Coordinates of C-alpha atoms and ligand atoms in Angstrom, one line a residue:
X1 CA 0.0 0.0 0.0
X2 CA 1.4 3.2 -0.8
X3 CA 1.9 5.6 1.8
X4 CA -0.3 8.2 0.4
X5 CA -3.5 5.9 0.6
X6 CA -2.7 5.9 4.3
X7 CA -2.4 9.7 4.4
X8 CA -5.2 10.7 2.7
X9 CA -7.1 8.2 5.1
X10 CA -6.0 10.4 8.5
X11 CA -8.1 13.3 8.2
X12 CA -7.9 16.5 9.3
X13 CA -9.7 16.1 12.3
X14 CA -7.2 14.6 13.6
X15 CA -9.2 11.2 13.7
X16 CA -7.6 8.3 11.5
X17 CA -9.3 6.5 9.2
X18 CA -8.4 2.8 10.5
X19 CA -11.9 1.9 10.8
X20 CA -13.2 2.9 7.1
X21 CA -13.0 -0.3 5.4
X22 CA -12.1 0.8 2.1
X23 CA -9.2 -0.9 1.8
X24 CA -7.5 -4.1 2.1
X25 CA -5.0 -5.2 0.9
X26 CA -4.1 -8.7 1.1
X27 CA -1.1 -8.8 -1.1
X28 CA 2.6 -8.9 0.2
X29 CA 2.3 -10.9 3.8
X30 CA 0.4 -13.6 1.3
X31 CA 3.6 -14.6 -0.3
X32 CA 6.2 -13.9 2.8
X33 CA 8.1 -16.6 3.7
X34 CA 8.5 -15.3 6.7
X35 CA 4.9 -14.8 7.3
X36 CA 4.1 -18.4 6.1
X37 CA 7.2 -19.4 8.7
X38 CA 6.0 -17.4 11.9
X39 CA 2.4 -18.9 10.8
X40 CA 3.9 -22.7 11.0
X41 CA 5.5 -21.6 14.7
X42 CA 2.3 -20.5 15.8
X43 CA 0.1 -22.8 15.2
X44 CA 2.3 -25.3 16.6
X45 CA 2.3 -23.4 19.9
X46 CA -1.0 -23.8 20.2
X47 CA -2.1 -25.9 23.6
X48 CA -4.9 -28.5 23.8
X49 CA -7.7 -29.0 26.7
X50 CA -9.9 -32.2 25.1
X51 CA -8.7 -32.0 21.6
X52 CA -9.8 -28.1 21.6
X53 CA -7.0 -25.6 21.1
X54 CA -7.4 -23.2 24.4
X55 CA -4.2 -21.2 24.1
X56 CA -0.8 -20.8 23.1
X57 CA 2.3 -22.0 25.1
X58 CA 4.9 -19.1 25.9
X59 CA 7.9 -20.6 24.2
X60 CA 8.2 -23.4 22.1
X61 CA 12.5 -23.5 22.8
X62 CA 13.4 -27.4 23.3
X63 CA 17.0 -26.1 23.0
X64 CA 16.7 -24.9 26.2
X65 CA 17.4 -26.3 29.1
X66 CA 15.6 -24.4 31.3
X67 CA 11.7 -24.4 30.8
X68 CA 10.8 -22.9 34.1
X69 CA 7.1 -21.8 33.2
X70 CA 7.5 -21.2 29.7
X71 CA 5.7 -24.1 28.8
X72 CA 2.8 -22.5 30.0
X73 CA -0.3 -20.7 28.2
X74 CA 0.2 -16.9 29.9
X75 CA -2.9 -14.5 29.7
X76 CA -1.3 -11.2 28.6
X77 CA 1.2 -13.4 26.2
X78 CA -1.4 -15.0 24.5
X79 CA -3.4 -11.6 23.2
X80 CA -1.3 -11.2 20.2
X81 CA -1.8 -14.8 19.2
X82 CA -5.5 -14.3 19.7
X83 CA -5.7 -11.2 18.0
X84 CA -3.5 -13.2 15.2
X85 CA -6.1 -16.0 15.1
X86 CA -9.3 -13.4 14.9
X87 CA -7.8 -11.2 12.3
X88 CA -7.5 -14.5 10.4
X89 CA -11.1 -15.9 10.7
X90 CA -10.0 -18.1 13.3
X91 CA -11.6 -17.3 16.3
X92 CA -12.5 -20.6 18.3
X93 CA -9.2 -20.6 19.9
X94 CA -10.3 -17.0 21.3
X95 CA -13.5 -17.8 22.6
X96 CA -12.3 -21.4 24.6
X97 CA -9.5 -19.4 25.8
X98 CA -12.1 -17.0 27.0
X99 CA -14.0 -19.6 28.3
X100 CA -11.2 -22.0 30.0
X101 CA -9.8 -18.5 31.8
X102 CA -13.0 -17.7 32.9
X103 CA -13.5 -21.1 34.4
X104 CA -10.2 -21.0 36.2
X105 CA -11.1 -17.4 37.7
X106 CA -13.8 -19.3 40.0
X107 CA -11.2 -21.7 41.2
X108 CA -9.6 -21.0 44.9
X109 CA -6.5 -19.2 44.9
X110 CA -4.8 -19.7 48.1
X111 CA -1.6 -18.0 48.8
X112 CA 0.3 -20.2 51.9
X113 CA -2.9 -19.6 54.1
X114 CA -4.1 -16.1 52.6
X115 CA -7.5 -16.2 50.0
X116 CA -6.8 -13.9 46.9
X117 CA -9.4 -11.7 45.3
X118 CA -12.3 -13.7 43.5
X119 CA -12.3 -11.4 40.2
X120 CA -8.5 -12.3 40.3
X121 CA -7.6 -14.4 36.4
X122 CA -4.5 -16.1 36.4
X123 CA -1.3 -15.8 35.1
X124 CA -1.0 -18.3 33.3
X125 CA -2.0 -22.1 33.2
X126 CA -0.9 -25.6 32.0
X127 CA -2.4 -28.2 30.5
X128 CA -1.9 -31.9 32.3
X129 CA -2.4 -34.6 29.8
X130 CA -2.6 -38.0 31.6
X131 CA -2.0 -40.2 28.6
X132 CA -2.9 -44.1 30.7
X133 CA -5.9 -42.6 32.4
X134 CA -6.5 -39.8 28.7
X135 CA -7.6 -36.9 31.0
X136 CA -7.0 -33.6 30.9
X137 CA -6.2 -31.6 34.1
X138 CA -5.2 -27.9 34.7
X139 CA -3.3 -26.1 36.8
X140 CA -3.1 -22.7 37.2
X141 CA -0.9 -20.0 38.9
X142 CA -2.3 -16.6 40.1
X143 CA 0.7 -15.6 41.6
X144 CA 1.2 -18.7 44.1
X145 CA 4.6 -20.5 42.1
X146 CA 5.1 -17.2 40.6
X147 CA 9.2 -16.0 40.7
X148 CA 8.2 -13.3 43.6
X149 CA 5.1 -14.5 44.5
X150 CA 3.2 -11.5 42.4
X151 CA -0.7 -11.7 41.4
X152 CA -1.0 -10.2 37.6
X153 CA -2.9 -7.7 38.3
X154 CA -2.9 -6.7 33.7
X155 CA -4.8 -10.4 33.3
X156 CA -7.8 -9.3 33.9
X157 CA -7.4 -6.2 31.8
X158 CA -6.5 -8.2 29.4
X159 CA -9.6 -10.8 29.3
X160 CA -11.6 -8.2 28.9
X161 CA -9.6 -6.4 26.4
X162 CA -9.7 -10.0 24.7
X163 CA -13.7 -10.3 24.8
X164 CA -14.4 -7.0 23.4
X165 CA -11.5 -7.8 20.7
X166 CA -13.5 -11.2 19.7
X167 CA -17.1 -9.2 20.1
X168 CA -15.6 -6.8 17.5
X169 CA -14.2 -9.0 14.9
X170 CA -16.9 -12.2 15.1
X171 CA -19.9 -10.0 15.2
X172 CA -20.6 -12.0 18.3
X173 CA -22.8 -10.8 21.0
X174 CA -23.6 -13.8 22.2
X175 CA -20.3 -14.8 24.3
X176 CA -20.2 -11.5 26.4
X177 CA -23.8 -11.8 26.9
X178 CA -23.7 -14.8 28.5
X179 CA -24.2 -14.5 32.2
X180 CA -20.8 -16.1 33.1
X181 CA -19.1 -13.8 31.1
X182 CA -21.0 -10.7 32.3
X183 CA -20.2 -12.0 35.8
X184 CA -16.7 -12.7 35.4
X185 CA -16.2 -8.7 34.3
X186 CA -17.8 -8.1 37.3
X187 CA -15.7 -9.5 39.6
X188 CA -12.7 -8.3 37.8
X189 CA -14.2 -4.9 38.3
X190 CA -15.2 -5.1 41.6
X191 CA -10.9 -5.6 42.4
X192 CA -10.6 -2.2 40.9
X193 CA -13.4 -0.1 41.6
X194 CA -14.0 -1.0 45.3
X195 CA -13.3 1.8 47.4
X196 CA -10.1 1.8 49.8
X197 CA -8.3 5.0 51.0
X198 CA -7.0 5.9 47.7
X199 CA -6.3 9.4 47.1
X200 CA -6.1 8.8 43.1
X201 CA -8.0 7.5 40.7
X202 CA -4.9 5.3 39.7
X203 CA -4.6 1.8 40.5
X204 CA -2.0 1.3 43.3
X205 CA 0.1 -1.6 42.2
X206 CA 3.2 -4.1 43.9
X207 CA 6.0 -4.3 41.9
X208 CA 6.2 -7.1 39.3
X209 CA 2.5 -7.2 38.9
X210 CA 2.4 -7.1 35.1
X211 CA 4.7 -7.7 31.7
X212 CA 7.8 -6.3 33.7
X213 CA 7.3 -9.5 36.1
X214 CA 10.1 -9.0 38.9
X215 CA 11.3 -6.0 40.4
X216 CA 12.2 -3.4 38.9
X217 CA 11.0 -0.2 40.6
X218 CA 7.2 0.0 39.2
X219 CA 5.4 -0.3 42.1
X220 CA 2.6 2.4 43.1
X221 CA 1.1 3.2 39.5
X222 CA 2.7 1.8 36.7
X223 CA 1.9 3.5 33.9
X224 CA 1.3 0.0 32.3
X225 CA -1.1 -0.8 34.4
X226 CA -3.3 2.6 34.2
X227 CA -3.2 2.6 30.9
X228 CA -4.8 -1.1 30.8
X229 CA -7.3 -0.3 33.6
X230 CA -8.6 2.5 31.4
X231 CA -8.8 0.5 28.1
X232 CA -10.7 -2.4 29.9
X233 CA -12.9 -0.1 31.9
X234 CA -13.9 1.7 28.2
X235 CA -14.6 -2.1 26.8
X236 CA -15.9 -3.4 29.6
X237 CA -18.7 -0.4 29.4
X238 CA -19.5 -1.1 25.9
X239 CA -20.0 -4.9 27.0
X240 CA -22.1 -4.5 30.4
X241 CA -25.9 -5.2 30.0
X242 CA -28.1 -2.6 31.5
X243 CA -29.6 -5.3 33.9
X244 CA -29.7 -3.8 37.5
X245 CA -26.3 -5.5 38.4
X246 CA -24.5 -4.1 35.0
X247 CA -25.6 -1.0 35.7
X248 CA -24.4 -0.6 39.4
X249 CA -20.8 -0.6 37.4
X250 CA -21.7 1.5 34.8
X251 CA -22.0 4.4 36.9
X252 CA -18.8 3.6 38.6
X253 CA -16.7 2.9 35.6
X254 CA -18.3 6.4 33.8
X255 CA -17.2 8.2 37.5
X256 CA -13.9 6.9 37.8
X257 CA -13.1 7.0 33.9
X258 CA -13.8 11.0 34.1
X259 CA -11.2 11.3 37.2
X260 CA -8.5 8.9 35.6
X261 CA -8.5 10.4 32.5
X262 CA -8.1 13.7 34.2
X263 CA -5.1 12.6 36.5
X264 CA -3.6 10.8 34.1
X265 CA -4.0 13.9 31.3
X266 CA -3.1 16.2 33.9
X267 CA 0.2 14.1 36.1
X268 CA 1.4 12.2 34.3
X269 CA 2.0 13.7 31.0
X270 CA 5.3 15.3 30.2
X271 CA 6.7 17.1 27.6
X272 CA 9.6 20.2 26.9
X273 CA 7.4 22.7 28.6
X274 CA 5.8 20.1 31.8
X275 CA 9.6 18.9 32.6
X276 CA 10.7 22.9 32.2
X277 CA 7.8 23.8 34.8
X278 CA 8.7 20.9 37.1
X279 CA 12.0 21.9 37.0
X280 CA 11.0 25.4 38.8
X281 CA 8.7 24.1 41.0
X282 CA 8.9 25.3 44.1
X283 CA 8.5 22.6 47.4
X284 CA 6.8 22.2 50.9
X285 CA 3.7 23.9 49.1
X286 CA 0.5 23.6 51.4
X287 CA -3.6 23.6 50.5
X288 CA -5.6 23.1 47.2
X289 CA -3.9 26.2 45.5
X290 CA -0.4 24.0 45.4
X291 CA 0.8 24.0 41.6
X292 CA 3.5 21.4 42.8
X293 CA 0.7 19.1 44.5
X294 CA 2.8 15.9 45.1
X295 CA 5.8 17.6 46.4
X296 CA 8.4 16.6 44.3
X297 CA 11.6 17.6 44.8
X298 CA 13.2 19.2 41.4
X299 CA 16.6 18.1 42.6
X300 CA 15.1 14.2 42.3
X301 CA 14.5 14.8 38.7
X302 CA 17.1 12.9 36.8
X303 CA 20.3 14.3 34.5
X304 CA 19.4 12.0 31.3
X305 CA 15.8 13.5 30.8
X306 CA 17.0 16.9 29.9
X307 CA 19.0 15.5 27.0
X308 CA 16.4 13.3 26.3
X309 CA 13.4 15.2 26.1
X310 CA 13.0 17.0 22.6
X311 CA 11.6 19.8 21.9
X312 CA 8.7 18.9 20.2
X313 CA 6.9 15.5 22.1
X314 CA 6.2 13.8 24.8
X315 CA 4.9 11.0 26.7
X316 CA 3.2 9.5 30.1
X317 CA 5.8 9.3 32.4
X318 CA 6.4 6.0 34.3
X319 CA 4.8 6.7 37.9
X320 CA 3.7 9.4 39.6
X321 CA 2.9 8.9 43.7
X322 CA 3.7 11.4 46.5
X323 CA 7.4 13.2 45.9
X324 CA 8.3 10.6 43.6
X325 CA 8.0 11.0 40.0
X326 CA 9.6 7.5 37.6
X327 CA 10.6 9.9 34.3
X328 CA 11.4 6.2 32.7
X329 CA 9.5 6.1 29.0
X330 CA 7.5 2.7 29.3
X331 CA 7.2 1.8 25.4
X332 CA 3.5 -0.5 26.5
X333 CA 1.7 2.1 28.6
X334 CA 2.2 4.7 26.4
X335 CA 1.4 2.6 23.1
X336 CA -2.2 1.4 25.0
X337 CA -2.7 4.8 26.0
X338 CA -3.2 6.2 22.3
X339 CA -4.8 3.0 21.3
X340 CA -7.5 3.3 23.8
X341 CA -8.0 7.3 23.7
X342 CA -6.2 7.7 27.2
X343 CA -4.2 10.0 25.3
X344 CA -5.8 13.0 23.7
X345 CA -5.0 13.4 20.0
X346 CA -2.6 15.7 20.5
X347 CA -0.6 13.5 23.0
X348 CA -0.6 10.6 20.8
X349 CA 1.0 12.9 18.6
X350 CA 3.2 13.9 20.7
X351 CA 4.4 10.2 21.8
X352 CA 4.6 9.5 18.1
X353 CA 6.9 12.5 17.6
X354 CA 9.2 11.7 20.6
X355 CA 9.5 7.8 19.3
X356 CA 10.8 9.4 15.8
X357 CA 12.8 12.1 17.4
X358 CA 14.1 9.7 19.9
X359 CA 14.7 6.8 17.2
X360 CA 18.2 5.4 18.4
X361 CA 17.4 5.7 21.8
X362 CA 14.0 3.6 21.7
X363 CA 14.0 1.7 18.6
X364 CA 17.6 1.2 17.5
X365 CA 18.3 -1.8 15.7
X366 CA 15.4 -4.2 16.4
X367 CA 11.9 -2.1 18.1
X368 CA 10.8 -1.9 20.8
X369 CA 12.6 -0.8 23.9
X370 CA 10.3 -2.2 27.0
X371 CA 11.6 0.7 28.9
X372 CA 13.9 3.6 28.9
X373 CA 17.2 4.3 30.4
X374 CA 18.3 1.0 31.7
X375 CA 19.5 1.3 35.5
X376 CA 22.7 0.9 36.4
X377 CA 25.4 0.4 39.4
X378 CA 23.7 1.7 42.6
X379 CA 20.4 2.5 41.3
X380 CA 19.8 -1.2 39.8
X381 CA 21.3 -2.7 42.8
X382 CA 18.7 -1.0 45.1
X383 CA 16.0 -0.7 43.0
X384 CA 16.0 -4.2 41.5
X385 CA 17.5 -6.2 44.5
X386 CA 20.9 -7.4 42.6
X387 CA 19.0 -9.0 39.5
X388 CA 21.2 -10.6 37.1
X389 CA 18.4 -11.0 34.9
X390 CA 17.8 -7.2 34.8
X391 CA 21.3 -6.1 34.4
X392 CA 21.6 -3.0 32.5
X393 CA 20.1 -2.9 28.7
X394 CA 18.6 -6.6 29.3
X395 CA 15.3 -7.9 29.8
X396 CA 13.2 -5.8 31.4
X397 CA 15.7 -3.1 32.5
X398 CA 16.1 -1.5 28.4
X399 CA 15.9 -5.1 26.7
X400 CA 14.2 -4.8 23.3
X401 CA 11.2 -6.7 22.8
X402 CA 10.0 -7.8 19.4
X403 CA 6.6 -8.4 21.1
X404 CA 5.7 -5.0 21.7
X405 CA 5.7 -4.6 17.7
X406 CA 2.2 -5.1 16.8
X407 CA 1.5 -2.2 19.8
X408 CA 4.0 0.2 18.3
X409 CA 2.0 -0.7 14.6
X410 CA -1.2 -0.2 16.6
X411 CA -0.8 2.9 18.0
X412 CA 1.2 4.4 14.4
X413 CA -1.8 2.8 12.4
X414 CA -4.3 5.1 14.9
X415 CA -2.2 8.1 14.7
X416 CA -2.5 8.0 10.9
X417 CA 1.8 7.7 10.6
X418 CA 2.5 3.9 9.1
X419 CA 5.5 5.0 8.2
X420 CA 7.0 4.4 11.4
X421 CA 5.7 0.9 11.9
X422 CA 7.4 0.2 8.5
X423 CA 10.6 1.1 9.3
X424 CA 10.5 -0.7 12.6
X425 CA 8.7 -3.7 10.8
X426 CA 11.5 -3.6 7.9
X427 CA 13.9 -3.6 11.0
X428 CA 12.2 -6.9 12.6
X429 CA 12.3 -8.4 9.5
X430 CA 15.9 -8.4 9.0
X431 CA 16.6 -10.4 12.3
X432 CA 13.5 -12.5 14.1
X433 CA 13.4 -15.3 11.6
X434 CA 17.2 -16.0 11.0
X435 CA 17.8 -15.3 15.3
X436 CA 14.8 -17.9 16.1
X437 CA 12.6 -15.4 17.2
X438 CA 14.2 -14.6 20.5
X439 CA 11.8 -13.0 23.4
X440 CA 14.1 -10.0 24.0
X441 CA 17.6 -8.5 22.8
X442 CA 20.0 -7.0 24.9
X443 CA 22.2 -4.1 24.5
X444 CA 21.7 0.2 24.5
X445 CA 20.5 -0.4 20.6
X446 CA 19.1 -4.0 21.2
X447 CA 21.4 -5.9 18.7
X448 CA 22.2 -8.8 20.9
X449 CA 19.8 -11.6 21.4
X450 CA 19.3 -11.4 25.0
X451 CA 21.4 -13.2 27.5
X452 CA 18.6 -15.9 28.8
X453 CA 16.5 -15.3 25.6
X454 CA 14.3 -18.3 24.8
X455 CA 14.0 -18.7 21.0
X456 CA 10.6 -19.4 19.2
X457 CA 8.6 -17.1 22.0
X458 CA 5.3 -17.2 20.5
X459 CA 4.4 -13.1 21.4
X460 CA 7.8 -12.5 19.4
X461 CA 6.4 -14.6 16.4
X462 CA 2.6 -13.4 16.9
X463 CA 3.6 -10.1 17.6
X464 CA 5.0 -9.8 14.3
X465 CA 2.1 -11.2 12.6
X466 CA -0.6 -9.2 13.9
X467 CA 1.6 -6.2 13.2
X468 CA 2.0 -7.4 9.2
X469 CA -1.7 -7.6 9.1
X470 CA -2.7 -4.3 10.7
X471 CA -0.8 -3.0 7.8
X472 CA -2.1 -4.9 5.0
X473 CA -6.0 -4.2 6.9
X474 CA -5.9 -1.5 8.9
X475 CA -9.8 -2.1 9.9
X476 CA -8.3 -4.5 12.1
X477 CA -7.0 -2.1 14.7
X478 CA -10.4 -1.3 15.6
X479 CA -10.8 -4.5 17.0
X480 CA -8.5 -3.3 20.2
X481 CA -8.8 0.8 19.5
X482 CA -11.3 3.2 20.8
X483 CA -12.1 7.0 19.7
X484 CA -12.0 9.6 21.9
X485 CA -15.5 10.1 23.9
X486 CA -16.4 13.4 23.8
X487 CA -17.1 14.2 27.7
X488 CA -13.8 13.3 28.1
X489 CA -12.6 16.1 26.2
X490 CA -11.0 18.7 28.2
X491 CA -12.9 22.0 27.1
X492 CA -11.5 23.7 24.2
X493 CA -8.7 26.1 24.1
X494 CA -8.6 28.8 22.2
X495 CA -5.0 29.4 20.7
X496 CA -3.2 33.2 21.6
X497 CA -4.0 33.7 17.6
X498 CA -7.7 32.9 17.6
X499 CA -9.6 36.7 17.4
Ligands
LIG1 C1 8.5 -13.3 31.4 C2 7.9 -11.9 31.0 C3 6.4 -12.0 31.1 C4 5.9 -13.1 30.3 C5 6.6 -14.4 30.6 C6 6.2 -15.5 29.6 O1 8.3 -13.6 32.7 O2 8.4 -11.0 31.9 O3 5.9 -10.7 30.8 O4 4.5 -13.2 30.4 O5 8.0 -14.3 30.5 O6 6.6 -15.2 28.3

């Protein structure tokens, strides 16, 4: 597709025109060997309950010797291979994964002698085959075997990202409508909105609670994590029946969508002039009129950010909680905030423009950093406990991730600039297959495979698939996109110029 056919289809409202199914374009991936390749993986991946297909294992790597749970079906890695299967017509997988997660959130979830949430979903979960006795048996982990012992608090999120994602593309009302489904939402919800003595609308989080599984600093609220409560709060509203139980939630989720939008708008954002403002702020301010409100300390603010933050961009920051503000660019949060309208158009812009102007930095040689700077010396050493795992530029501490390919696509697709999910495709494309499809590379521009890598990780390979069909269709980001709603808008303002 030329690029122009793209152009022409972001409008000048600032709106893109991914969900005008004019065109399609089923030409190039057709005939990819790659494609074909990275089709043969996954389907192989898949993982069987009774002869159905109910997910995808995490890594098919028999080179390994280490499996550790990467034989397992994880919630939030199998959403690219389910958005891979529904984009191809394939959507049974989708809905018995739906169904088999949903059965496994009313299961028990004991930690030593401590009950966990009942909205919690699991992790992830295996598949037992006894071949003498030809059962099938699953287990399940919430958080119990996990390394560190965290509950996933993005699994949730991510089912019901997944439901409204198979709604979308079947045309099928009939799953979500289904009183176990409607009540499984609910309970997820219920986690999230109860009340507490929050003094955000954020989620407060433990670290290790979502992709970035161990520690690594991103406890209070993760970016990742608001920007998934947001999208899954916006889908679960467009799912909810107006029964009298559905609606109880309704009016919470409208409620505490208005104040997280605002916080998150409002605290989290940063750009030239927000990091310039923060950098006069004054401290020990007291009462409502406070412009610095959560008492940060300008000296805390970090050397690399004022090189790194270019003139024209920006992005949500990494945390925000009292006198602490984490200036670390999370590549995920910020690429589900524009797909889900967390952003407002003119801050997905601006995260598009920093990821161009900040190319080397981010992308480098093979997209997408998971987050940036890496820690080093002292600061990893307190902050992530010693991990060798997460030694600087590895992993989760600056590792690139092919996974986080079909977000960056995503979100350029939305923002109406393919251009730079072509060069970051084109750059995917000239390692993934030949390396084995490796879960992360290592190094400040990601050209090593990473240290403990496992090869043929099925988010690498599905990743990259769902990302090559977004840009042959581009009607298929709407299955996990959302416009702007308009009483979200903050109220228009007029420019100096306007007369
Ligand atoms: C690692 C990742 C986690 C992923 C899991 C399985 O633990 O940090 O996000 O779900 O591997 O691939």
């Amino acid at each position: 597709m030329s690029l122009s056919l793209y152009d022409s289809a972001h409008s000048l409202d600032g709106r893109s025109g991914w969900d005008t199914p004019v065109f399609s374009m089923k030409d190039s991936s057709d005939l990819n060997p790659m494609v074909t390749e990275a089709w043969e993986a996954l389907c192989r991946s898949q993982v069987y309950f009774r002869e159905k297909p109910v997910g995808t294992i995490a890594a098919y790597d028999h080179a390994s010797e280490e499996v550790l749970n990467y034989d397992q079906v994880f919630v939030r890695d199998f959403v690219p291979s389910a958005l891979a299967f529904l984009m191809k017509g394939e959507p049974d997988i989708v809905k018995n994964f739906l169904l088999k997660t949903l059965h496994i959130q009313g299961q028990d979830k004991m930690i030593d002698k401590f009950k966990l949430g009942d909205g919690a979903m699991p992790a992830s979960f295996k598949v037992l085959h006894n071949p003498i006795k030809k059962t099938d048996t699953i287990i399940a982990d919430f958080g119990e075997s996990a390394i560190g012992r965290v509950a996933p608090v993005d699994s949730g999120f991510w089912w019901i990202i997944l439901l409204r994602a198979y709604t979308k593309s079947t045309g099928d009302h009939s799953l979500a409508d289904r009183p176990e489904c409607q009540k499984g939402m609910r309970l997820i919800l219920s986690l999230c909105l109860s009340e507490g003595f929050d003094t955000f609308p954020t989620l407060l989080c433990a670290d290790g609670c979502s992709m970035v599984d161990r520690r690594m600093g991103i406890y209070g609220y993760p970016i990742e994590i608001q920007a998934l409560f947001f999208m899954a709060l916006r889908f679960a509203l467009s799912m909810l029946k107006h029964d009298s139980e559905g609606k109880e939630f309704m009016e919470k989720i409208v409620t505490r969508l208005h104040a997280l939008s605002f916080h998150m708008r409002s605290y989290f954002w940063l750009d030239f002039q927000q990091l310039n403002d923060i950098y006069r702020y004054k401290t020990e301010e007291y009462s409502h009129t406070a412009v610095n409100k959560f008492n940060v300390i300008p000296d805390s603010i970090p050397d690399w950010i004022f090189d790194f933050m270019p003139l024209r961009g920006g992005y949500f920051i990494g945390n925000v909680s009292p006198a602490r503000m984490d200036f670390r660019w999370f590549a995920l949060g910020n690429c589900i905030a524009i797909i889900s309208s967390l952003a407002t158009p003119e801050q997905s812009m601006a995260i598009m423009d920093l990821i161009e102007a900040r190319w080397e930095e981010l992308v480098g040689e093979m997209p997408l950093k998971i987050c940036y700077p890496a820690m080093e010396s002292h600061e990893w050493r307190i902050v992530t406990g010693c991990d060798p795992k997460n030694t600087r530029w590895s992993y989760h501490n600056g590792g690139s991730w092919p996974v986080l390919l079909w977000l960056l696509t995503a979100a350029s697709i939305k923002t109406g600039r393919p251009q730079i999910a072509r060069r970051a495709i084109e750059l995917a494309e000239a390692r993934l297959l030949k390396d084995g499809w490796p879960e992360y590379y290592d190094g400040k521009s990601g050209r090593f495979i990473g240290k403990q890598a496992r090869k043929f990780q099925t988010w690498s390979i599905a990743g990259y698939l769902v990302a090559k069909m977004m840009m042959d269709d581009p009607t298929h980001v709407g299955m996990i996109s959302m416009e702007e709603e308009k009483h979200m808008k903050p109220p228009l303002k007029r420019s100096s110029s306007w007369t």
